Coordinates of C-alpha atoms and ligand atoms in Angstrom, one line a residue:
X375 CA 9.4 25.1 -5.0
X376 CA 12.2 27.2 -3.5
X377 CA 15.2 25.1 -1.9
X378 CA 14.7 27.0 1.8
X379 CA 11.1 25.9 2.0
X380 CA 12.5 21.9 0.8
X381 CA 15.2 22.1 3.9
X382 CA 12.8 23.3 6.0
X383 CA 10.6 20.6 5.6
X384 CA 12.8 18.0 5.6
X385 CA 14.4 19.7 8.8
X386 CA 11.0 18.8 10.3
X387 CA 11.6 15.5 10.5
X388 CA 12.2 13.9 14.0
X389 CA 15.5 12.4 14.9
X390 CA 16.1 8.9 16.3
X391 CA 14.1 6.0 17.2
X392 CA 10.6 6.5 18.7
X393 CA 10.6 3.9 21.7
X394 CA 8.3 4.3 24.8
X395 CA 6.8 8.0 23.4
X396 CA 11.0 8.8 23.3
X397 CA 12.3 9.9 20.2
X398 CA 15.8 8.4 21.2
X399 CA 19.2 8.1 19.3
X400 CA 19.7 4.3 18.3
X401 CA 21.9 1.6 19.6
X402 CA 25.0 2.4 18.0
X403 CA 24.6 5.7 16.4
X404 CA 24.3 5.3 13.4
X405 CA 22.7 6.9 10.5
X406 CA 21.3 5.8 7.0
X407 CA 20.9 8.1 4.0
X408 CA 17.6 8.6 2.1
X409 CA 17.7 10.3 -1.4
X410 CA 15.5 12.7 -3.7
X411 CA 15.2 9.9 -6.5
X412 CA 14.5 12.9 -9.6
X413 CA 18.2 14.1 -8.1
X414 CA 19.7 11.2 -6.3
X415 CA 21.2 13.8 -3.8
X416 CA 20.6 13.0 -0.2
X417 CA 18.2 14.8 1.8
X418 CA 19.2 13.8 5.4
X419 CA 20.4 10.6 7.4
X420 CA 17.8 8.9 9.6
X421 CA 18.5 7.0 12.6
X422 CA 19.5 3.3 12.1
X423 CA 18.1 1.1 14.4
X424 CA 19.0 -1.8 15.6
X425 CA 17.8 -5.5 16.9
X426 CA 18.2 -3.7 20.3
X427 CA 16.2 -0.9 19.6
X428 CA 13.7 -3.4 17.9
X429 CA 13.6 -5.7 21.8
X430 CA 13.1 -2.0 23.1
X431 CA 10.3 -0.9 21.3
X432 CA 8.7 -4.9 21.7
X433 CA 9.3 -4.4 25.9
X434 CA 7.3 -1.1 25.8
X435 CA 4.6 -2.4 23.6
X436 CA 4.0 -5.3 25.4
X437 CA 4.0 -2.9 28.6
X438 CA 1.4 -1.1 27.2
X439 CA -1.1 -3.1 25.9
X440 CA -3.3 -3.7 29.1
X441 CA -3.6 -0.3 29.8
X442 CA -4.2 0.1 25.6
X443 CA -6.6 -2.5 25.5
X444 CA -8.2 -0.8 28.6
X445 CA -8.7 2.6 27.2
X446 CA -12.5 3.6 26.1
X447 CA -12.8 2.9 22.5
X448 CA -14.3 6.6 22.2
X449 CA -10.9 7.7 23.3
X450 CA -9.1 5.6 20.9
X451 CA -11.2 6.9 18.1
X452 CA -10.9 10.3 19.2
X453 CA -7.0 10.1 18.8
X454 CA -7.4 9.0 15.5
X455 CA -10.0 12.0 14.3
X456 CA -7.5 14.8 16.1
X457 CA -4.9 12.9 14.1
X458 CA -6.8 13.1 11.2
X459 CA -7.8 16.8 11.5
X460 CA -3.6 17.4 11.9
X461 CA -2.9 15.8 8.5
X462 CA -5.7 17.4 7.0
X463 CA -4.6 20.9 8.4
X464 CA -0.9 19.9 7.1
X465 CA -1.6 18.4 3.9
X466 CA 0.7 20.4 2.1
X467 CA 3.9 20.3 3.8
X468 CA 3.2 16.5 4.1
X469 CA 3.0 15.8 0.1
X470 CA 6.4 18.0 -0.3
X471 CA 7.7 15.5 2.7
X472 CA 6.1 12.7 0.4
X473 CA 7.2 14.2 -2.9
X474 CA 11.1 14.7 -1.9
X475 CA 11.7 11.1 -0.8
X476 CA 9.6 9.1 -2.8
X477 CA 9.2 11.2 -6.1
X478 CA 5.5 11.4 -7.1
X479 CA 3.8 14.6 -8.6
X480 CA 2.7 17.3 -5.2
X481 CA -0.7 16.3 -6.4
X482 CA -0.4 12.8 -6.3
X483 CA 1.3 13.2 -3.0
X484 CA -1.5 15.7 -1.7
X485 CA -4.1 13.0 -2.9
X486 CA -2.2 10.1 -1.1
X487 CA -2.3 12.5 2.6
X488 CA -6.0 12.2 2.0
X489 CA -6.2 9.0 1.7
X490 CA -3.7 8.2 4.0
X491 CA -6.0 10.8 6.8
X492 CA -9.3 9.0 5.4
X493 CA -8.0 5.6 7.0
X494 CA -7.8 7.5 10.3
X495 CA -11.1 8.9 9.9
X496 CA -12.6 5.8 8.9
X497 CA -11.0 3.7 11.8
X498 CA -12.1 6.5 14.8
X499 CA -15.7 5.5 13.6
X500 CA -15.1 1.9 13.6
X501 CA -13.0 2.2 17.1
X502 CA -16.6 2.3 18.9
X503 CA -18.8 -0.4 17.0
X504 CA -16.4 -3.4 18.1
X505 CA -19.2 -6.1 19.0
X506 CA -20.0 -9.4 20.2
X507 CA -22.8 -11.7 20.3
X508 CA -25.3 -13.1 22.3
X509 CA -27.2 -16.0 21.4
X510 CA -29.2 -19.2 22.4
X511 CA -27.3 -22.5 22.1
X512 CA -29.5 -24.5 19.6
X513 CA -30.7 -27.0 21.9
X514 CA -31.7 -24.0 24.4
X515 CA -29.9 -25.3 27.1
X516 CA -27.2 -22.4 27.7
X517 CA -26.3 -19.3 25.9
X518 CA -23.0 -18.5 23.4
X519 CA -20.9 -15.2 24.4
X520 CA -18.7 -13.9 21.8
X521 CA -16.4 -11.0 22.3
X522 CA -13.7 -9.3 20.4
X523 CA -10.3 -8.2 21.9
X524 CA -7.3 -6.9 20.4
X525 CA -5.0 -9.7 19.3
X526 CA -1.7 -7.6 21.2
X527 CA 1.3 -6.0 20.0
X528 CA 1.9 -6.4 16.0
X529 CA 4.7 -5.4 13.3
X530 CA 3.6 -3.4 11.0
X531 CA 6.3 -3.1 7.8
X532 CA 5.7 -0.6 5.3
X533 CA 6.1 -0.1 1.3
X534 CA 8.4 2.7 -0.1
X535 CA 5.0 3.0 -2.5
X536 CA 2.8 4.7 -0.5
X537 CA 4.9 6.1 2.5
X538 CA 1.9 7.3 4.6
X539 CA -1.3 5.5 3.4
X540 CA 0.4 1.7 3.4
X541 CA 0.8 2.9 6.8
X542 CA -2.4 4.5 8.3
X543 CA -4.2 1.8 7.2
X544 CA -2.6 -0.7 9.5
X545 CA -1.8 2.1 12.2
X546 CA -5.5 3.2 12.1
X547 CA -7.7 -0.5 12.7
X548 CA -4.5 -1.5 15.0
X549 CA -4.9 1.9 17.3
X550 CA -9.2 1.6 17.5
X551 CA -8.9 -2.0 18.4
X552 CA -6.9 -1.2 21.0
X553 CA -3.4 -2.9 20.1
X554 CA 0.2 -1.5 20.7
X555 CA 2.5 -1.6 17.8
X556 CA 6.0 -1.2 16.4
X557 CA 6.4 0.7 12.7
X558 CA 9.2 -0.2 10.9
X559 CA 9.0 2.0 7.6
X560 CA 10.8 1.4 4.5
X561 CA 14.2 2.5 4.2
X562 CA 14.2 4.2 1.1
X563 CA 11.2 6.5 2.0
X564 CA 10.9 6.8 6.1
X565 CA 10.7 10.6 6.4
X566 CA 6.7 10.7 6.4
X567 CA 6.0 7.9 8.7
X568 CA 8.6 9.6 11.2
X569 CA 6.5 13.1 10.9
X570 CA 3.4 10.6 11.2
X571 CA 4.4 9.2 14.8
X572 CA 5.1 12.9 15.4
X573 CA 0.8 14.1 15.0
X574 CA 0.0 11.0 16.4
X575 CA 2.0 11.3 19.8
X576 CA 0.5 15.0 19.3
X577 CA -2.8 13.9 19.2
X578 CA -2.9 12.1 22.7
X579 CA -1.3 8.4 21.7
X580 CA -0.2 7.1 24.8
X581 CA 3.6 6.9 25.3
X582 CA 4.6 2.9 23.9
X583 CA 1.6 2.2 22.0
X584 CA 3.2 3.2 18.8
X585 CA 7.2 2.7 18.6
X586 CA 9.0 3.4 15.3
X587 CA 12.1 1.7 14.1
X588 CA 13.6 3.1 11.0
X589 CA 16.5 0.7 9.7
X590 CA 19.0 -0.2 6.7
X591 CA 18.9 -3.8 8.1
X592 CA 15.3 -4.6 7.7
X593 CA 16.0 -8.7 8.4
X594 CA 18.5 -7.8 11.5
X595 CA 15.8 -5.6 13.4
X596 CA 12.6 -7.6 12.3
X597 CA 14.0 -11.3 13.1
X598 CA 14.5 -11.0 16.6
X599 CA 10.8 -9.8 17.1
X600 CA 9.0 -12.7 15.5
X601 CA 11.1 -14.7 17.5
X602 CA 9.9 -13.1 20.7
X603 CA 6.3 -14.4 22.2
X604 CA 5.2 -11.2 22.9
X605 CA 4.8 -10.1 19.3
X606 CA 1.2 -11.4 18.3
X607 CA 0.6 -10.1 14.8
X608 CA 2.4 -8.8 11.8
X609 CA 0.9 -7.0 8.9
X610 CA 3.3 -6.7 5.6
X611 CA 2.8 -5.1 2.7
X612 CA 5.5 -5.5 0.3
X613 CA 6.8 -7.9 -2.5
X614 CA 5.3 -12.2 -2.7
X615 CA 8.8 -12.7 -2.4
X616 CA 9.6 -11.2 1.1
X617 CA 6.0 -12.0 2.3
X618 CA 6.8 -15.7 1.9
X619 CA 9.9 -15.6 4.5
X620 CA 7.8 -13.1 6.8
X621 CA 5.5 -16.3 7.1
X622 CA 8.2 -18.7 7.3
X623 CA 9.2 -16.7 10.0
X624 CA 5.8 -15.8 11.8
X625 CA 5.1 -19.7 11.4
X626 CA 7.6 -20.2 14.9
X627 CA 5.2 -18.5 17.2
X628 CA 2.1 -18.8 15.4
X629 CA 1.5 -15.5 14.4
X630 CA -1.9 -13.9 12.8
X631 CA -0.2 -12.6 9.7
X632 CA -1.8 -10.1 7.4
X633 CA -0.2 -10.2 3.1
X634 CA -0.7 -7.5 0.9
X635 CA 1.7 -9.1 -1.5
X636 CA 2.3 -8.7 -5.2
X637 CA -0.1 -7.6 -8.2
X638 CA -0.5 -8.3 -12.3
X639 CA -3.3 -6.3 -12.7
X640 CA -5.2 -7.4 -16.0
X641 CA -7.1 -4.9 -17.8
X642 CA -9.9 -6.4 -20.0
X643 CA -11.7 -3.9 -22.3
X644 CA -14.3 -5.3 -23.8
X645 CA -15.9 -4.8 -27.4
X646 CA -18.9 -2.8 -26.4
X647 CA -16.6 -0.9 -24.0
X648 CA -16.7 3.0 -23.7
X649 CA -13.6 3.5 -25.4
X650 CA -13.6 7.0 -24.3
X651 CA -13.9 5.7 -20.4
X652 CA -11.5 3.1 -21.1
X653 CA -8.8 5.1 -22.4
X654 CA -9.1 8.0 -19.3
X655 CA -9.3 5.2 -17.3
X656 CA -6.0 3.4 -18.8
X657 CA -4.3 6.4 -17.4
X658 CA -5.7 6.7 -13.5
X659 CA -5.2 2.4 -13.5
X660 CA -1.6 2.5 -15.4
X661 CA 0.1 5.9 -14.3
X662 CA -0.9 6.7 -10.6
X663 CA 2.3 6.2 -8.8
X664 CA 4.3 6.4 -11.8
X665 CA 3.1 2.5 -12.3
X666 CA 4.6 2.0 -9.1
X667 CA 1.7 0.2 -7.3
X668 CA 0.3 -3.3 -6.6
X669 CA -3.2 -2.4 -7.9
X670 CA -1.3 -1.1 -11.2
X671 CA -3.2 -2.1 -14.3
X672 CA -0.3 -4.5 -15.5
X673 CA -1.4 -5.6 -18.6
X674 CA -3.9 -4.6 -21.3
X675 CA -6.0 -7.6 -22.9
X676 CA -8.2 -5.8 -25.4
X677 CA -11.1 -7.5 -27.4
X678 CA -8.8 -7.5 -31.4
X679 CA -11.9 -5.5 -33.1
X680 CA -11.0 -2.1 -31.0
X681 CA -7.1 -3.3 -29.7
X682 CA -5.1 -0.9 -32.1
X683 CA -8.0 2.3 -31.6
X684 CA -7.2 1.2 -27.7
X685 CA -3.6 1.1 -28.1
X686 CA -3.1 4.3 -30.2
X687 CA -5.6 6.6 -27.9
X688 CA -3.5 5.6 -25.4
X689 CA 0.0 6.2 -26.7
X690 CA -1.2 9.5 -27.3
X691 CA -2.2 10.6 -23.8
X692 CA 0.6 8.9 -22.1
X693 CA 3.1 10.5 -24.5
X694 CA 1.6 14.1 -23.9
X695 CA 2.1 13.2 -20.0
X696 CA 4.8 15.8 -18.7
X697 CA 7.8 13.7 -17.0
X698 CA 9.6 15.6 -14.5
X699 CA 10.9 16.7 -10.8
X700 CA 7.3 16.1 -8.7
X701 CA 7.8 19.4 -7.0
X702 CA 7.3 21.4 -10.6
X703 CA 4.8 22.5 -12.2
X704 CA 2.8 20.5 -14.1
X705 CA 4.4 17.4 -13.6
X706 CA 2.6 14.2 -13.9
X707 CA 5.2 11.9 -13.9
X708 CA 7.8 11.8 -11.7
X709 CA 11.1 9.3 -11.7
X710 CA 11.2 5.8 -10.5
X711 CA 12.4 4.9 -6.9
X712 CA 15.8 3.8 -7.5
X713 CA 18.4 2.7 -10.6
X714 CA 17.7 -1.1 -9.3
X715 CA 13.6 -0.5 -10.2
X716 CA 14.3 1.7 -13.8
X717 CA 16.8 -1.0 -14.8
X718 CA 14.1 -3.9 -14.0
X719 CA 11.8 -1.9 -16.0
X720 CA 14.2 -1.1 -18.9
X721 CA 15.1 -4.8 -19.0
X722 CA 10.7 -6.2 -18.9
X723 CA 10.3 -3.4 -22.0
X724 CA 13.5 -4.8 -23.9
X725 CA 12.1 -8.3 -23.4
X726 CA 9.3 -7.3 -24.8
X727 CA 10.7 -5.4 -27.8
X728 CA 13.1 -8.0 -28.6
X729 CA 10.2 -10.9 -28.6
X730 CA 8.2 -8.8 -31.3
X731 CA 6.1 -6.3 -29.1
X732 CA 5.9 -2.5 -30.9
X733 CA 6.7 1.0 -29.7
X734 CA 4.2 3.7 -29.8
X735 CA 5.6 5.7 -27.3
X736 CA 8.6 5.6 -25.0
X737 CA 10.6 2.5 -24.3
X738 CA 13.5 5.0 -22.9
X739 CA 15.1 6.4 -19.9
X740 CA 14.6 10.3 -19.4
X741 CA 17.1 13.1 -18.7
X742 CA 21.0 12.4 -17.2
X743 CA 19.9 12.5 -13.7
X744 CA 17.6 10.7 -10.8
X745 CA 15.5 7.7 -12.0
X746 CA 13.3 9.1 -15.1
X747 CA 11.6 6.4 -17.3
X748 CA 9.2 7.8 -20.2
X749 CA 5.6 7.0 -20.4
X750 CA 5.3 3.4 -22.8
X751 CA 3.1 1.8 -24.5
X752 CA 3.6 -1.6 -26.1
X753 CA 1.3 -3.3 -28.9
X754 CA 0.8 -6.6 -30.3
X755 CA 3.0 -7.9 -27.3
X756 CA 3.3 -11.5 -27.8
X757 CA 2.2 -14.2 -25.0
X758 CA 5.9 -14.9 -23.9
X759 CA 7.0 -11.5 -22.9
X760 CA 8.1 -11.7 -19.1
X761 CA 6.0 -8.2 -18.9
X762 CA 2.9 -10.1 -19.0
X763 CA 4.0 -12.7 -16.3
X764 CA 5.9 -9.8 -14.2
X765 CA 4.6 -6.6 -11.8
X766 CA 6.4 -4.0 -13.9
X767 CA 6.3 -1.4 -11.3
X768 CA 6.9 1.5 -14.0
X769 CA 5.1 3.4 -16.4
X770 CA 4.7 1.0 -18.7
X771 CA 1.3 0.0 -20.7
X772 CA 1.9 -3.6 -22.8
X773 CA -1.4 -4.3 -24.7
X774 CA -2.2 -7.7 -26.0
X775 CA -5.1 -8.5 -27.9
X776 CA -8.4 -11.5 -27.2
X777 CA -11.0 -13.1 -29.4
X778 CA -13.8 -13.8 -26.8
X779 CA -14.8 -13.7 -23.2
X780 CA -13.1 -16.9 -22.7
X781 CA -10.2 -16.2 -23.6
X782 CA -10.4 -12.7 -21.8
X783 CA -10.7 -14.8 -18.5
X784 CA -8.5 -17.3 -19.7
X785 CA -5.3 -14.9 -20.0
X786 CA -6.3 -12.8 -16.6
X787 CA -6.4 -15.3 -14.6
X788 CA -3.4 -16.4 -16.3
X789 CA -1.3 -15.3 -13.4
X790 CA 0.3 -16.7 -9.8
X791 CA -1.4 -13.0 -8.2
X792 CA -4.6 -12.1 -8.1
X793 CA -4.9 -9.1 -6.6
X794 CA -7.3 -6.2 -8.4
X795 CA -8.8 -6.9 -12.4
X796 CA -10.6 -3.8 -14.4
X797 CA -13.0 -4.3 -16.7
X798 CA -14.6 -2.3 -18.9
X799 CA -17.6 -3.1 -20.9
X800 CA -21.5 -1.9 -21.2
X801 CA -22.9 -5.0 -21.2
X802 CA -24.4 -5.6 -17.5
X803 CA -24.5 -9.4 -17.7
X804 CA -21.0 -9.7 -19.1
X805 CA -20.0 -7.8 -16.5
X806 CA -21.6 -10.0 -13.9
X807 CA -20.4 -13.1 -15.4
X808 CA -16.7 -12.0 -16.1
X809 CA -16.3 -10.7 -12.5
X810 CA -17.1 -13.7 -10.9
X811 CA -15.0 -15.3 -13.0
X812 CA -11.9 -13.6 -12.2
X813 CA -9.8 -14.9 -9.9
X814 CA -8.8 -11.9 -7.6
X815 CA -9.8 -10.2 -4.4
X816 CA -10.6 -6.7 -5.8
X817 CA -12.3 -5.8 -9.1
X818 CA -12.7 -2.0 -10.9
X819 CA -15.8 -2.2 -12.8
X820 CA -15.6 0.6 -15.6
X821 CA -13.3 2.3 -13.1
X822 CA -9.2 2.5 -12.9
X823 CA -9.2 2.8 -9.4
X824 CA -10.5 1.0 -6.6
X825 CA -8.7 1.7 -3.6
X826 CA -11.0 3.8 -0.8
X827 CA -10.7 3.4 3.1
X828 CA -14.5 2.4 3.7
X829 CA -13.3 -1.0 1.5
X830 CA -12.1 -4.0 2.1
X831 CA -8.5 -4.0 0.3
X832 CA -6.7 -6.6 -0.6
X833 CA -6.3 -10.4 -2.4
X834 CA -6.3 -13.8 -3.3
X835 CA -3.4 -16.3 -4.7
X836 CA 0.0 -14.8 -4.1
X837 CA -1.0 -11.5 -3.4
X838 CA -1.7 -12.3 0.4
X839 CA -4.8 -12.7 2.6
X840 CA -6.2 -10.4 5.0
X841 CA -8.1 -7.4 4.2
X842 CA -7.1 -3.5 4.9
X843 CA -9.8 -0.5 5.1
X844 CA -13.3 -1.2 5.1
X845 CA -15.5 -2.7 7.9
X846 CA -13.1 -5.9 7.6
X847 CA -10.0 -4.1 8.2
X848 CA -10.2 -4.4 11.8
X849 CA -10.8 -7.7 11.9
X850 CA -7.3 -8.3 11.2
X851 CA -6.6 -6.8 14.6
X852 CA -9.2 -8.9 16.9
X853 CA -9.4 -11.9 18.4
X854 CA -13.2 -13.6 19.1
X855 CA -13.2 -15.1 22.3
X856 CA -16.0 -17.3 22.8
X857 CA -17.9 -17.7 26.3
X858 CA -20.0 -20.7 27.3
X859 CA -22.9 -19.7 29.2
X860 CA -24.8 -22.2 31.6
X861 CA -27.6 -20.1 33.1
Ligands
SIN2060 C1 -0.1 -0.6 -3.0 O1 0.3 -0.3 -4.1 O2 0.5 -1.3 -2.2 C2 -1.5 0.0 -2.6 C3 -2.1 1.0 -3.4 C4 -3.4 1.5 -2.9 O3 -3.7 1.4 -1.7 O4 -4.1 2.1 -3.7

């Protein structure tokens, strides 16, 4: 990838604060840095905004959401298909955009604008099928009249993970249900949701429906909204951590709140398993993202009969895995966000190590520069390492071993999250029985992936509430409003 065509997508980005369909410079003036994390040289400063900008962006949401709520849903959804023909049509300058701030492979990147566009497709067909119902009171005297409106203007605060597709799939049900909104991306990867508001305002948004508030000082700029009546919703994903304050906070005006919170993603492979499937599946669950997702397969329990076949099938692959800058050739692995996140991961890997686990491949840092972490895999890792109890949030694959089902359950749910579980065997009623046994909100049944628009996302315990993508995902933006008829 030659440097010109890198500064000329980066030089794309929009400059400022996007507040009432204005790209404006903030409050202040000032500037924050984002960084290439293979290179840790800076790409460009983005605007800094400010609690000012943030009362700003609330005013003109607020403003707008009559009008918003008024618009034909036809012409919401409309928006939302144009916009999702523009990220279509620019899917490959938008994965370099991905690739230089956040670090994943081009075609992981190019995989996340499609899902990222799919949310919008999905959500300009749900824009129009917003109903209510009409039925007889039981004792017939009277009807019941239920409608659903859109619950107003909402925060929406994004993961450095998954810079567009974390974000289309709140901007997507927020837009058809006819709600205004104020972005505030993550700081260490803001660059794509700034081009983002860019095709949206290009595809007809309204000025003020969607506002955008980059910022270093996420609590300064975020504070002074849920403190402010007017905000009605906020929608997080993020760590269990911060989501636990966001609700402390959204508790003082009663806020709907949406969590997508934390993961420990148990990987059960059964006896009877597919071993083939299991092990190509290993890889999609463990190394999409670099590890550096919530649905992440966390931890490996593997029935003891197949564990070390598991565990050496999968050293191998991951080890053959090419690490690298995401924009070369080749690359399947690209660095880690940040020093902070390869030194948690370094430190999880060392626990392990020193508590008895064994290396079969990795357990090192790569290269003298950016944020490079090899491909691992752990066996015979004991019951105490903090790995099992911890997201990892790296490329890291610790595989313990299980005698029966019951135990198999046992040390999945064995967890305070319970977000996705993947489980692999051939066995139909196993299957059945272990899934409903597992306490989380998504399962992967013979399948390392899960996550698809047309789905409900998200889970139970301490990884949140509230459910993104799917025909529930708009839910989170209405409110039912319930009439009492007297004929
Ligand atoms: C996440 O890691 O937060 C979400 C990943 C996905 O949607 O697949």
């Amino acid at each position: 990838m030659s440097a010109e065509r890198e500064r000329a997508i980066v030089d794309q980005v929009p400059a400022g604060v996007l507040v009432g369909g204005e790209w404006r410079p903030p409050t202040g003036d000032k500037t924050f840095p984002v960084e290439d994390p293979a290179t840790g040289a800076v790409l460009c400063e983005v605007a800094d905004a400010t609690a000012q900008d943030a009362i700003a962006a609330l005013d003109t949401a607020h403003e707008q959401q009559a009008p918003w709520a008024a618009t034909p849903p036809r012409e919401r959804g409309e928006i939302l298909r144009r916009a999702f023909e523009t990220m279509t049509e620019r899917a490959d300058d938008l994965a370099l955009l991905m690739t230089l701030e956040m670090g994943k492979p081009l075609a992981e990147s190019k995989a996340e604008v499609t899902y990222a566009a799919e949310f919008f497709r999905w959500f300009a067909e749900e824009a129009v099928r917003i109903a209510g119902r009409w039925s007889t009171n039981p004792s017939g005297d009277g009807r019941l009249l239920t409608m659903r409106q859109p619950v107003g203007p909402c925060l929406l605060i994004t993961p450095w993970n998954f810079p567009l597709a974390m974000g289309t799939r709140k901007i997507g049900p927020a837009i058809a249900a006819g709600c205004t909104m104020i972005v505030k991306p993550a700081q260490l990867t803001p660059l794509s949701m700034l081009v983002l508001a860019d095709i949206l305002r290009a595809a007809g948004l309204p000025d003020g429906v969607l506002n955008v508030v980059p910022t270093s000082k996420a609590g300064a700029v975020t504070e002074p909204l849920f403190a402010d009546p007017r905000l009605r919703k906020v929608s997080f994903t993020g760590s269990t951590p911060v989501g636990r304050k966001l609700m402390e906070q959204a508790s003082q005006n009663l806020l709907r709140v949406s969590m997508e919170l934390g993961g420990n993603a148990p990987f059960l492979v059964f006896a009877d398993a597919d071993l083939d499937v299991a092990v190509d599946q290993a890889i999609v669950a463990k190394m999409r993202n670099m590890g550096e997702s919530c649905v992440a397969a966390n931890r490996f329990h593997v029935h003891e009969s197949v564990a070390d076949e598991f565990a050496e099938r999968l050293a191998e692959k991951m080890s053959a895995m090419k690490v690298g800058r995401g924009t070369d050739p080749g690359v399947q692995v690209g660095p880690l966000i940040d020093g902070g996140q390869r030194d948690a991961v370094r430190t999880l890997v060392d626990d392990a190590v020193s508590k008895g686990a064994k290396v079969l491949t990795g357990g090192e840092d790569v290269g003298d520069r950016g944020y490079f972490y090899a491909p691992t895999v752990l066996a015979a890792v004991p019951a105490d390492a903090d790995l099992l109890r911890t997201e990892i949030f790296g490329p890291v694959a610790p595989v313990a071993t299980f005698t029966d089902d019951d135990e198999a359950v046992h040390a999945a749910n064995d967890s305070e999250y319970g977000l996705v579980a993947y489980v692999f065997t051939r066995d139909l009623g196993r299957a059945l029985s272990v899934a409903e046994a597992l306490e989380v909100g998504m399962l992967g049944l013979n399948r390392g992936m899960v996550s698809n628009p047309a789905a409900p996302f998200g889970g139970v315990k301490a990884s949140g509430f509230g459910r993104e993508g799917g025909a529930e995902g708009i839910d989170e933006y209405l409110a039912v409003k319930y009439v009492a008829v007297d004929l």
